[in-house]
mmCIF file of C-alpha atoms and ligand atoms in Angstrom:
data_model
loop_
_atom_site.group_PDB
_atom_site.id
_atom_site.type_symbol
_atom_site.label_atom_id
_atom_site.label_comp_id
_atom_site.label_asym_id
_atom_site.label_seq_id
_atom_site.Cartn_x
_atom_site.Cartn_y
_atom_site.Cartn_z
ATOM 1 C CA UNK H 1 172.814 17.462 -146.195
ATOM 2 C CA UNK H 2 169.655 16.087 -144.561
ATOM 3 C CA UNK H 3 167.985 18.366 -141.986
ATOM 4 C CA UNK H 4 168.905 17.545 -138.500
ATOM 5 C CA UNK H 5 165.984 16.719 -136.061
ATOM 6 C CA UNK H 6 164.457 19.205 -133.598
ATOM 7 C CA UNK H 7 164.169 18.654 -129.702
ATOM 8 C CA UNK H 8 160.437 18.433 -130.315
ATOM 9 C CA UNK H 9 160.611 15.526 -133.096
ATOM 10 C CA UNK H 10 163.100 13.998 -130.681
ATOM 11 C CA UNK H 11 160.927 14.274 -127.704
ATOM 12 C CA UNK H 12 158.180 13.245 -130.001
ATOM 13 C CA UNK H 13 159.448 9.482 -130.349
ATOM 14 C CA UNK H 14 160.737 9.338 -127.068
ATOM 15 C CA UNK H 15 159.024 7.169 -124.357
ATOM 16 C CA UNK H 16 158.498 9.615 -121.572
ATOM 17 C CA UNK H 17 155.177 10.635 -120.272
ATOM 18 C CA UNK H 18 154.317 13.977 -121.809
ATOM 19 C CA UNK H 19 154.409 15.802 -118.652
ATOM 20 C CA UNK H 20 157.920 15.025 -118.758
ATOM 21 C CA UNK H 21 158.578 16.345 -122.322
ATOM 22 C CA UNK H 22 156.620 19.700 -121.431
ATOM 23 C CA UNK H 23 158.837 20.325 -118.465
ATOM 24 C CA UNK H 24 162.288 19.361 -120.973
ATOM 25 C CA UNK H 25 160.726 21.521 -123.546
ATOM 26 C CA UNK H 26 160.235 24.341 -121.104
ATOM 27 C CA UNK H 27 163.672 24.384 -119.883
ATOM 28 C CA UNK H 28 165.476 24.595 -123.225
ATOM 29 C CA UNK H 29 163.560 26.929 -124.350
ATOM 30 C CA UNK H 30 164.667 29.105 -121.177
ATOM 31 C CA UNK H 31 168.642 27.422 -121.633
ATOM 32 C CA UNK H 32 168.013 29.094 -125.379
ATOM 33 C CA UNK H 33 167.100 32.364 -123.840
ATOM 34 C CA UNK H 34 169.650 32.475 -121.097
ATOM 35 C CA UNK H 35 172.405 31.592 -123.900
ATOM 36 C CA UNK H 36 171.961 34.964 -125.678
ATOM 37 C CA UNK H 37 171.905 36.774 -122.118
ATOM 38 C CA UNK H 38 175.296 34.989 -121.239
ATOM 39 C CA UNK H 39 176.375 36.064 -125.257
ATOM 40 C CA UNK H 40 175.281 39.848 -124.872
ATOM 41 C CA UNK H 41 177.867 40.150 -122.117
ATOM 42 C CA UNK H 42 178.784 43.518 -121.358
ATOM 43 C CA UNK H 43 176.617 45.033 -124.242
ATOM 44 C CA UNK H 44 173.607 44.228 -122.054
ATOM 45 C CA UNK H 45 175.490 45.217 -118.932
ATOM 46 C CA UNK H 46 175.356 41.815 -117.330
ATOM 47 C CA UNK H 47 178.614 41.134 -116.185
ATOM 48 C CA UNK H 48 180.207 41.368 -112.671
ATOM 49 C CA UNK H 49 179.329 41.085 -109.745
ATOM 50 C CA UNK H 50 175.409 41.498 -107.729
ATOM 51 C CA UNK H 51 177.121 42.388 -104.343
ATOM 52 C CA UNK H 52 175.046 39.880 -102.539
ATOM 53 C CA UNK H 53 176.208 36.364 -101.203
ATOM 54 C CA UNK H 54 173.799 33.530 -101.731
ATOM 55 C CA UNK H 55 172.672 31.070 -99.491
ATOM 56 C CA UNK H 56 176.493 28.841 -100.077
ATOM 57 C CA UNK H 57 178.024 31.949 -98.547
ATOM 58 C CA UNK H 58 179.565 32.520 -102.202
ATOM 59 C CA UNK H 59 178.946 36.187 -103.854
ATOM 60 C CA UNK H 60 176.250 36.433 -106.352
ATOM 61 C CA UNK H 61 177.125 37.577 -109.855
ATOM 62 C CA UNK H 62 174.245 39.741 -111.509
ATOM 63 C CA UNK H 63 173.715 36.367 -114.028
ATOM 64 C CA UNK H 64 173.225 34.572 -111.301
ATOM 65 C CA UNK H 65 170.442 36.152 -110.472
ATOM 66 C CA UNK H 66 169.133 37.087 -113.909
ATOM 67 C CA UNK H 67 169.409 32.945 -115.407
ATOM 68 C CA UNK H 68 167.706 32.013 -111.865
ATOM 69 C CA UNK H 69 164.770 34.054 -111.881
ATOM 70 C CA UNK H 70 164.407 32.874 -115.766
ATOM 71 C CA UNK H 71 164.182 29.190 -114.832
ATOM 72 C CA UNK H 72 162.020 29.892 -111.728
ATOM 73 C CA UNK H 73 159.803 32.012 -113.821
ATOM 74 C CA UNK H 74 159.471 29.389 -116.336
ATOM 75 C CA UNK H 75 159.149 26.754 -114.050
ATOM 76 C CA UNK H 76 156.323 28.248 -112.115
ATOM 77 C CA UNK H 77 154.636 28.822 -115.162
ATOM 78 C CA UNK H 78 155.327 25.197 -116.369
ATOM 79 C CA UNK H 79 151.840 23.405 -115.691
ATOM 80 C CA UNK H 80 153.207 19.867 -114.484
ATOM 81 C CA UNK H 81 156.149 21.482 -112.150
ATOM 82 C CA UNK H 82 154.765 21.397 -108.428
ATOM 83 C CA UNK H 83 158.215 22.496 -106.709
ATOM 84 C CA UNK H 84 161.476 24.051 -107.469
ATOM 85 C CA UNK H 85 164.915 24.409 -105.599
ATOM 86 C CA UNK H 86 167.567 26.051 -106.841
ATOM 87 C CA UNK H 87 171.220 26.923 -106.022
ATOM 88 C CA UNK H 88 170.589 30.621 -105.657
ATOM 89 C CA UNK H 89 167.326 30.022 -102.901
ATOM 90 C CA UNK H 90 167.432 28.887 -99.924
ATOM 91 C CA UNK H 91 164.423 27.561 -99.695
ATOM 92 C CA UNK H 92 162.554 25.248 -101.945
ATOM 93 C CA UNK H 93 159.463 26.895 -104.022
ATOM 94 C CA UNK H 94 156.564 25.008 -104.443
ATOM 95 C CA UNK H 95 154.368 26.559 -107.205
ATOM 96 C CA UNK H 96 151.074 26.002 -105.712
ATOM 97 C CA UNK H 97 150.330 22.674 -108.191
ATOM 98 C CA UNK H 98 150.498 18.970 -106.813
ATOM 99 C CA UNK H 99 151.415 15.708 -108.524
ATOM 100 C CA UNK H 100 153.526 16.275 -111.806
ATOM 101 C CA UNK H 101 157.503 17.202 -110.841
ATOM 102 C CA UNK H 102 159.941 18.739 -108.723
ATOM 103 C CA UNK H 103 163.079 20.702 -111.064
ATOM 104 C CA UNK H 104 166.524 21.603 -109.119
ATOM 105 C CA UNK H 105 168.329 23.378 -110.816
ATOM 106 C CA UNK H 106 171.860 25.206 -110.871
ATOM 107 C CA UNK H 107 171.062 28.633 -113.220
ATOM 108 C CA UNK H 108 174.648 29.557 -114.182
ATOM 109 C CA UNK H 109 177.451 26.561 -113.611
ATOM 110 C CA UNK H 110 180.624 28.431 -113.275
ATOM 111 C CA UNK H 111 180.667 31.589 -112.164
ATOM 112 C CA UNK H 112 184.172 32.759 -111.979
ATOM 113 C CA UNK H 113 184.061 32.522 -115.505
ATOM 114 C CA UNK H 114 181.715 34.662 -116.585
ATOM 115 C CA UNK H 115 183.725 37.998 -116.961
ATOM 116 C CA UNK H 116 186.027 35.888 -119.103
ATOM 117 C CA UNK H 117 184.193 34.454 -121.140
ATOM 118 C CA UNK H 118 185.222 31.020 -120.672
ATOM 119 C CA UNK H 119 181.802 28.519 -121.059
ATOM 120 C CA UNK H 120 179.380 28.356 -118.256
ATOM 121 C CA UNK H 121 176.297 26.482 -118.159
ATOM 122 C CA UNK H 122 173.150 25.202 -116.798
ATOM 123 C CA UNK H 123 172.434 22.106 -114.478
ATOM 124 C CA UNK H 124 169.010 20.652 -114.026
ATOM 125 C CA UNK H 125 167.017 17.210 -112.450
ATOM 126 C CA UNK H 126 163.827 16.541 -112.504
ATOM 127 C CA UNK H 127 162.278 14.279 -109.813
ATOM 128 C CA UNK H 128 158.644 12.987 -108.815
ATOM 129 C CA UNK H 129 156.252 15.029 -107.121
ATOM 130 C CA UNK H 130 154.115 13.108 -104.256
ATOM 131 C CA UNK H 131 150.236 12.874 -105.594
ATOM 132 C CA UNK H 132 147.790 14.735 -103.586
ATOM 133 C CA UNK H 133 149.626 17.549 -101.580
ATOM 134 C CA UNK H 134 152.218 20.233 -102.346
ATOM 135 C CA UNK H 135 155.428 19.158 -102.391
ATOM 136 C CA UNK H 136 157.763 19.940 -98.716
ATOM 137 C CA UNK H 137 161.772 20.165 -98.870
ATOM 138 C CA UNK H 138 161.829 16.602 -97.942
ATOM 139 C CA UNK H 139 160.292 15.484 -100.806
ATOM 140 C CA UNK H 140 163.261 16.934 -103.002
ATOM 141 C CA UNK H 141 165.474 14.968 -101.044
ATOM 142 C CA UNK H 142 165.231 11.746 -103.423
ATOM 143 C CA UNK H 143 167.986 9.711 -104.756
ATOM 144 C CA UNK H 144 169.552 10.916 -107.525
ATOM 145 C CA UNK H 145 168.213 7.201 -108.968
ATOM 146 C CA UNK H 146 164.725 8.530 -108.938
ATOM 147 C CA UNK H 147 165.270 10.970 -111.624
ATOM 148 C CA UNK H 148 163.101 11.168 -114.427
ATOM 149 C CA UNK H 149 165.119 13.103 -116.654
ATOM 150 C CA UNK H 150 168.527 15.362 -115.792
ATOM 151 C CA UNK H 151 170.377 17.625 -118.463
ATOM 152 C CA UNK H 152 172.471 20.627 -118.769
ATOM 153 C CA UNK H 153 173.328 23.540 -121.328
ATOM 154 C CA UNK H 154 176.679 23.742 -121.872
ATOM 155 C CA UNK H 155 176.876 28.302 -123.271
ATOM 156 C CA UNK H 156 180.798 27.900 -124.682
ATOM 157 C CA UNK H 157 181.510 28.339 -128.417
ATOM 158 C CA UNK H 158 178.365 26.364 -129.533
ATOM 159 C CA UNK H 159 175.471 26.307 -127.176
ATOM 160 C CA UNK H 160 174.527 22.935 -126.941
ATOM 161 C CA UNK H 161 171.772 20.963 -124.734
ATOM 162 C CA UNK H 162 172.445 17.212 -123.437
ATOM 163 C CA UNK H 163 169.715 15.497 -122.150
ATOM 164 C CA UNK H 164 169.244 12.242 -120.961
ATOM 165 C CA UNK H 165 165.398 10.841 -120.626
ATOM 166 C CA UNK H 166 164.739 6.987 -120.205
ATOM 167 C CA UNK H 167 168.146 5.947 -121.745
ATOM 168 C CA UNK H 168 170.683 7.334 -123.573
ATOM 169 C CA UNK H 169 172.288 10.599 -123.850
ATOM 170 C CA UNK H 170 171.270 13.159 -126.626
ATOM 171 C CA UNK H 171 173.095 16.456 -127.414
ATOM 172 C CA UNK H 172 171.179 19.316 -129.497
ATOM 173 C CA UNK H 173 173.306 22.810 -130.920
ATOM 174 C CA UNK H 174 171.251 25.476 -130.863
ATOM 175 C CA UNK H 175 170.683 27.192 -134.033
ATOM 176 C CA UNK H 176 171.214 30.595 -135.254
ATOM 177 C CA UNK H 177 167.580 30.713 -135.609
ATOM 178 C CA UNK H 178 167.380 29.666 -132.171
ATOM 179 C CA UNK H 179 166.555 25.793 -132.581
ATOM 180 C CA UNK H 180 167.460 22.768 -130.526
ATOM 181 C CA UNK H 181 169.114 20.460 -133.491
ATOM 182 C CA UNK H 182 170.192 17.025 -132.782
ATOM 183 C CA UNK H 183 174.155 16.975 -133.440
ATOM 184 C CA UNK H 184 175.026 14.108 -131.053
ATOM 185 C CA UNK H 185 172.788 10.936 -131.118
ATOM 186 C CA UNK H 186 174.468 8.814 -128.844
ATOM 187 C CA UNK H 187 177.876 9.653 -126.909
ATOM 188 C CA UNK H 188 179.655 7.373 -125.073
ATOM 189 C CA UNK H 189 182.613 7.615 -122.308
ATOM 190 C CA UNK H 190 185.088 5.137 -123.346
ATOM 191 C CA UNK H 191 186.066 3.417 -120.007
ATOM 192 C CA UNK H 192 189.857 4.183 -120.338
ATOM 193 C CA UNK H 193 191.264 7.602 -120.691
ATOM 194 C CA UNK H 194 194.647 9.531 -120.249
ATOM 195 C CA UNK H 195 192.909 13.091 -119.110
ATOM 196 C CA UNK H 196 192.558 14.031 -115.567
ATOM 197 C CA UNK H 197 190.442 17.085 -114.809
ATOM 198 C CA UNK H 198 191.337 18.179 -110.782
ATOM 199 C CA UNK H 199 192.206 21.647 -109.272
ATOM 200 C CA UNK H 200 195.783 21.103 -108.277
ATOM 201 C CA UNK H 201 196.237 24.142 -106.109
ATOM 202 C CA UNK H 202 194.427 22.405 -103.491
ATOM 203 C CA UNK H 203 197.020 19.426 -103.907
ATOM 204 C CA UNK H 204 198.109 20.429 -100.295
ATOM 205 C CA UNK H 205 194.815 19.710 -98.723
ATOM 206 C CA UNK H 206 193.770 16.846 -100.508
ATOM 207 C CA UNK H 207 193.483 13.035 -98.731
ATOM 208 C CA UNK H 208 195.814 10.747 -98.633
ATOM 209 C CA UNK H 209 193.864 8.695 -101.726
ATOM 210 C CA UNK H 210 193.633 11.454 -103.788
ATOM 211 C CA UNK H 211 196.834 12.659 -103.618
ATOM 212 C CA UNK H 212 197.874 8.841 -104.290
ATOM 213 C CA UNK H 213 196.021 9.208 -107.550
ATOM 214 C CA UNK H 214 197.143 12.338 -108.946
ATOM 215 C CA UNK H 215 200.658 11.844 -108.309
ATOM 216 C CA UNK H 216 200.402 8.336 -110.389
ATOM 217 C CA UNK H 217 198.790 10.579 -113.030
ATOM 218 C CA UNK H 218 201.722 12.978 -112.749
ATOM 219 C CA UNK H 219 203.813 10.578 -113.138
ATOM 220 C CA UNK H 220 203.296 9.187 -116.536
ATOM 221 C CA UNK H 221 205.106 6.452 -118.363
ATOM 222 C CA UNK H 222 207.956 6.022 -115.925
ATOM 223 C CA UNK H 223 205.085 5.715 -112.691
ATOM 224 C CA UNK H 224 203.183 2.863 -111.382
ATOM 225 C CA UNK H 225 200.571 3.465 -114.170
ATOM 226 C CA UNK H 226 203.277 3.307 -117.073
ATOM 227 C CA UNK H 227 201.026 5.742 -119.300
ATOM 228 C CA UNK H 228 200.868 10.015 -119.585
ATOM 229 C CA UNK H 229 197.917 11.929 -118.563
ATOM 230 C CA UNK H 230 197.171 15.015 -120.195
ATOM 231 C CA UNK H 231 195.337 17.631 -117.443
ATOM 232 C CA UNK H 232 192.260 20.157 -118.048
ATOM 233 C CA UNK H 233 190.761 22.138 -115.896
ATOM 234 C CA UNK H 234 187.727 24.632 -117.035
ATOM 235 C CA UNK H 235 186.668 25.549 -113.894
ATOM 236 C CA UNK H 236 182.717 25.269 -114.755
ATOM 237 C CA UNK H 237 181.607 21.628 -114.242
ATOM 238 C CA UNK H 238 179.478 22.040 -117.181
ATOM 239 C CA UNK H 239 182.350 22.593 -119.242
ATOM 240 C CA UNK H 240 184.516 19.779 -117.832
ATOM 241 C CA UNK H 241 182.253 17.260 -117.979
ATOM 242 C CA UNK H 242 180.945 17.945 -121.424
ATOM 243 C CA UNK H 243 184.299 17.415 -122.455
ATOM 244 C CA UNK H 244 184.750 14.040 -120.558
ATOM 245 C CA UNK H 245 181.427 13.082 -122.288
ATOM 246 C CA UNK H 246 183.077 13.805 -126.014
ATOM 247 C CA UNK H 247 186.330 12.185 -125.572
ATOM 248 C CA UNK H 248 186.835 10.437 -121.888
ATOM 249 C CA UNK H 249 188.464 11.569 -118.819
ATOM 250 C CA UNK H 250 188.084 12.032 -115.087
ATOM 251 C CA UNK H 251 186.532 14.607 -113.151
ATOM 252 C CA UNK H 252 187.340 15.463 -109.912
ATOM 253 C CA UNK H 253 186.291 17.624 -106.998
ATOM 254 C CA UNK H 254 187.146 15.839 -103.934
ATOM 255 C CA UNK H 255 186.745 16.643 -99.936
ATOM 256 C CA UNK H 256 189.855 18.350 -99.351
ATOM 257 C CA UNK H 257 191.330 20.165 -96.111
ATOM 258 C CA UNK H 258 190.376 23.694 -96.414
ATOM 259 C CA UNK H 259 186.899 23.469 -94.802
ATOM 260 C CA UNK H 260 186.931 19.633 -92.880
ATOM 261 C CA UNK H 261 183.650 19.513 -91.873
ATOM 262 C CA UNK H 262 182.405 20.291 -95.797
ATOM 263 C CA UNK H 263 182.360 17.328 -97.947
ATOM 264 C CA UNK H 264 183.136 18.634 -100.777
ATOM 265 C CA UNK H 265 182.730 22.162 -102.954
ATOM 266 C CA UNK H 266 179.889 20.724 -105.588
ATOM 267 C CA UNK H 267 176.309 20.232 -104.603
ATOM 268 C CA UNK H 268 174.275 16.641 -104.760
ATOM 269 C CA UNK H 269 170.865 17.613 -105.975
ATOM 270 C CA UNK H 270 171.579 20.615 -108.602
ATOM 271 C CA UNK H 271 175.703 19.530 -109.588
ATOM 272 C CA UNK H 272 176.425 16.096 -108.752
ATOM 273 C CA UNK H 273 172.997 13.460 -109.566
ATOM 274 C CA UNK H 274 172.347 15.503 -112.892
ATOM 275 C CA UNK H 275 176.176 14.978 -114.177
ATOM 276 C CA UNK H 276 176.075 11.242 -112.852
ATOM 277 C CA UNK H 277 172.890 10.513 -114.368
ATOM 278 C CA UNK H 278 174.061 11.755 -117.748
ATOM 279 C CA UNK H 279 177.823 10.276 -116.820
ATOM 280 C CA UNK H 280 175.700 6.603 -116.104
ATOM 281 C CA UNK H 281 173.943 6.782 -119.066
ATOM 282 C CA UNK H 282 176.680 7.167 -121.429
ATOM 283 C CA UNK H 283 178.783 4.332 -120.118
ATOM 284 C CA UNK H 284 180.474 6.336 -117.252
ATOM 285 C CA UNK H 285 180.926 6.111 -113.924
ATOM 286 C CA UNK H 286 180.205 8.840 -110.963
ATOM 287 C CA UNK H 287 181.231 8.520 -107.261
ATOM 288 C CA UNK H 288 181.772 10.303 -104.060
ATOM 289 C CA UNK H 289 184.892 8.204 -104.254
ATOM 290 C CA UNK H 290 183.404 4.959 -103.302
ATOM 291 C CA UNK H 291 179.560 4.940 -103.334
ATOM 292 C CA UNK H 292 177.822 5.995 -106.939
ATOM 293 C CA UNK H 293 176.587 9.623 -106.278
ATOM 294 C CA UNK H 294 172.900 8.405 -107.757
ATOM 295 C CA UNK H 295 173.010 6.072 -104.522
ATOM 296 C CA UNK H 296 173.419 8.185 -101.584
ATOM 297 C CA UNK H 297 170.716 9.254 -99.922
ATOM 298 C CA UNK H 298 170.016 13.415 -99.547
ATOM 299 C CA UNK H 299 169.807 14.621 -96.492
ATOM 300 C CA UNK H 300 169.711 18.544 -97.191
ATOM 301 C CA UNK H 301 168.900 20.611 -100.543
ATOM 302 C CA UNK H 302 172.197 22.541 -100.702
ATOM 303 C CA UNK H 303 174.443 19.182 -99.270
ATOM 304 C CA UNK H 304 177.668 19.048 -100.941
ATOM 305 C CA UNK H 305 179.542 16.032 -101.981
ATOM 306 C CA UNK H 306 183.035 14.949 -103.193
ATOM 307 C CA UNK H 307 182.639 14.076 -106.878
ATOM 308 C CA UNK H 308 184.772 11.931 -108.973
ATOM 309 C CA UNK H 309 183.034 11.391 -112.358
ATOM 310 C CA UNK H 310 184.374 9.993 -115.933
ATOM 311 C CA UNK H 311 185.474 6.994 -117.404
ATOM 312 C CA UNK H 312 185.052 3.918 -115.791
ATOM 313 C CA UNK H 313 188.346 2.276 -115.784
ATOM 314 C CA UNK H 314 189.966 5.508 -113.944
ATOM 315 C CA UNK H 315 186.868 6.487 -111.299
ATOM 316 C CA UNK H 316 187.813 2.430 -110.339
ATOM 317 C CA UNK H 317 191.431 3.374 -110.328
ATOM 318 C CA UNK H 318 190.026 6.287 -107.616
ATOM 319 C CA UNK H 319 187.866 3.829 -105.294
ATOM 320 C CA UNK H 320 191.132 1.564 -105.302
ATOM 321 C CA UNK H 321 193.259 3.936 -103.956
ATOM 322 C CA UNK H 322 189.958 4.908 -101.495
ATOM 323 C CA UNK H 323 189.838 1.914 -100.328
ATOM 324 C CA UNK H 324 193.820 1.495 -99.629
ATOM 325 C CA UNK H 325 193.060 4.426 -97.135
HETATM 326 O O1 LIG B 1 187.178 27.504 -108.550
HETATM 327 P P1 LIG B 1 187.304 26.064 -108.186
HETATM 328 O O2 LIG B 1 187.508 25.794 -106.723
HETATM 329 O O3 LIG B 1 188.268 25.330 -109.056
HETATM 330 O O4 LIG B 1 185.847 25.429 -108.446
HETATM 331 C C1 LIG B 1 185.345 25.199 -109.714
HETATM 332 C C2 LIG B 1 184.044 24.501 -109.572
HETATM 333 O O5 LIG B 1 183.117 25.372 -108.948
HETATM 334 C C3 LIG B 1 181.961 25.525 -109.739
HETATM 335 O O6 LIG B 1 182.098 26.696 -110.503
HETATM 336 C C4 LIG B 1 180.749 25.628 -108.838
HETATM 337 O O7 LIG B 1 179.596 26.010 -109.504
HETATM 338 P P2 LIG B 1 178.900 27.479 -109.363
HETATM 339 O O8 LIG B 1 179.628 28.438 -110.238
HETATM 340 O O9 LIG B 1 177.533 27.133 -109.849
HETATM 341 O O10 LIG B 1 178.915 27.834 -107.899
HETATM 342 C C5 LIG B 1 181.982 24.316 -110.687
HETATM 343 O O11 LIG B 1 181.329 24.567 -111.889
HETATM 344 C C6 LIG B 1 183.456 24.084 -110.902
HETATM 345 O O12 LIG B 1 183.782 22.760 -111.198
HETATM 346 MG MG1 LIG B 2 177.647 25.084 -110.238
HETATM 347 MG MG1 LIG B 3 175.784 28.286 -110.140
#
């Protein structure tokens, strides 16, 4: 067998500006790290909870805390970051430096399933830094277009990195010996699919649209979209939307009922523009529901938004029903 590439011959041909490819390189090496943390488990005493709530209102587990003062440690030692925000801060932290990059970042994706050891993972986007001064919350808030590079660690039964720089979407394994190796060169989300990825017990408080959807899902050959689904639900985005990237599917986490005036449970700038980037890149499409997430325009760091995410064919099948109100 030939050897398989590393992350730094990949990021060697690839067209990005090298301040770019420090900061990638800098954050997989931390993903690597934080993958043998989230593997020690309860022989390093790591699991359960911090018994502190974060700035979402949602308790802190002790990872959550341990993988986000990793990142921000590496980050603020990363010579072209000038800012970081992160799920687990409330504020933004600018690292003293100006020009080069701003990094959000979610540390651990998935938190309720830590103590089960069911995959978690790690979000991140990296955005322009203004030249000339250090960087202020507002300058965070950026389209999720203006991303120079977005990517996440998926920590499940392989550890594996997918990235996505210029163009494209790459996926690395990480080696025993604790190496990035290229495994997936180019996937692709086919735009049909018969998977449907959705937390059902909120079925009750979902929109009308939603609901609409599902149900024709649910229905299968003998409903208005004469074909079975199949359902998943992982319950870390990561997870969920790794899978839609290796064989199709839809993702969904829409505005539902429970809390009106919140748009949705999953955050824009750390959860949402990373996975659409990535989703984009590899054929797929990303919405709130109607509007591509990479579109909207931020208005807050830790803004939520509904997400609907996958193949193409069924997010359309999703802005149909939006738009039938
Ligand atoms: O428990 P629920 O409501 O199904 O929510 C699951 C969703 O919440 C999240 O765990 C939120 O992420 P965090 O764990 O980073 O807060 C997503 O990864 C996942 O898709
Ligand atoms: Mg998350
Ligand atoms: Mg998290």
């Amino acid at each position: 067998m030939t050897a398989l590439i590393d992350l730094a011959s990949h990021l060697a041909g690839d067209p990005s500006s090298p301040a770019v490819k420090t900061v990638v390189a800098d954050i997989a090496a931390a993903c690597a790290r934080i993958s043998r943390i989230v593997a020690g488990g309860a022989i390093l005493g790591n699991l359960g909870a911090a018994g502190v709530v974060n700035v979402q209102d949602e308790e802190q587990k002790k990872l959550d805390i341990l993988t986000n003062d990793l990142l921000s440690d590496a980050l603020k030692a990363c010579q072209p970051v000038a800012g970081l925000a992160s799920e687990e801060l409330e504020e933004i932290e600018p690292t003293g430096r100006q020009g080069g990059y701003l990094v959000t970042f979610d540390p651990l994706d998935g938190s309720s399933n830590i103590d089960v050891n069911v995959s978690v993972g790690t979000i991140f986007s990296i955005l322009p830094a203004p030249e000339g001064r250090e960087p202020t919350e507002a300058d965070f808030l950026q389209p999720g277009r203006h991303q120079v590079a977005a990517g996440y660690a998926v920590y499940g039964p392989q550890t594996m990195l997918v990235l996505t720089l210029t163009s494209g979407v790459v996926g690395f394994t990480l080696s025993a010996d604790d190496q990035w190796l290229l495994t997936h060169a180019a996937p692709t989300i086919a735009p049909d699919a018969a998977e449907f990825a959705i937390n059902v017990s909120n079925q009750r408080h979902w929109a009308a649209p939603i609901r609409r959807y599902v149900d024709g899902c649910l229905a299968g050959k003998e409903g208005p979209r004469a074909k079975n689904f199949n359902m998943r639900w992982v319950a870390s985005m990561v997870a969920d939307v790794h899978r839609i990237l290796m064989r199709g599917g839809i993702f969904l986490y829409p505005w539902d009922a429970r809390e009106p005036t919140k748009p949705g449970k999953l955050r824009l700038m750390y959860e949402a523009n990373p996975m659409a980037l990535i989703v984009e890149r590899a054929g797929g499409k990303a919405t709130d529901g109607v509007t591509p997430i990479l579109d909207l325009a931020p208005t807050k760091l830790h803004q939520r938004v509904p997400v609907v995410l996958g193949s193409a064919n069924e997010v359309d099948e999703v802005a149909r029903e939006s738009a039938a109100g």
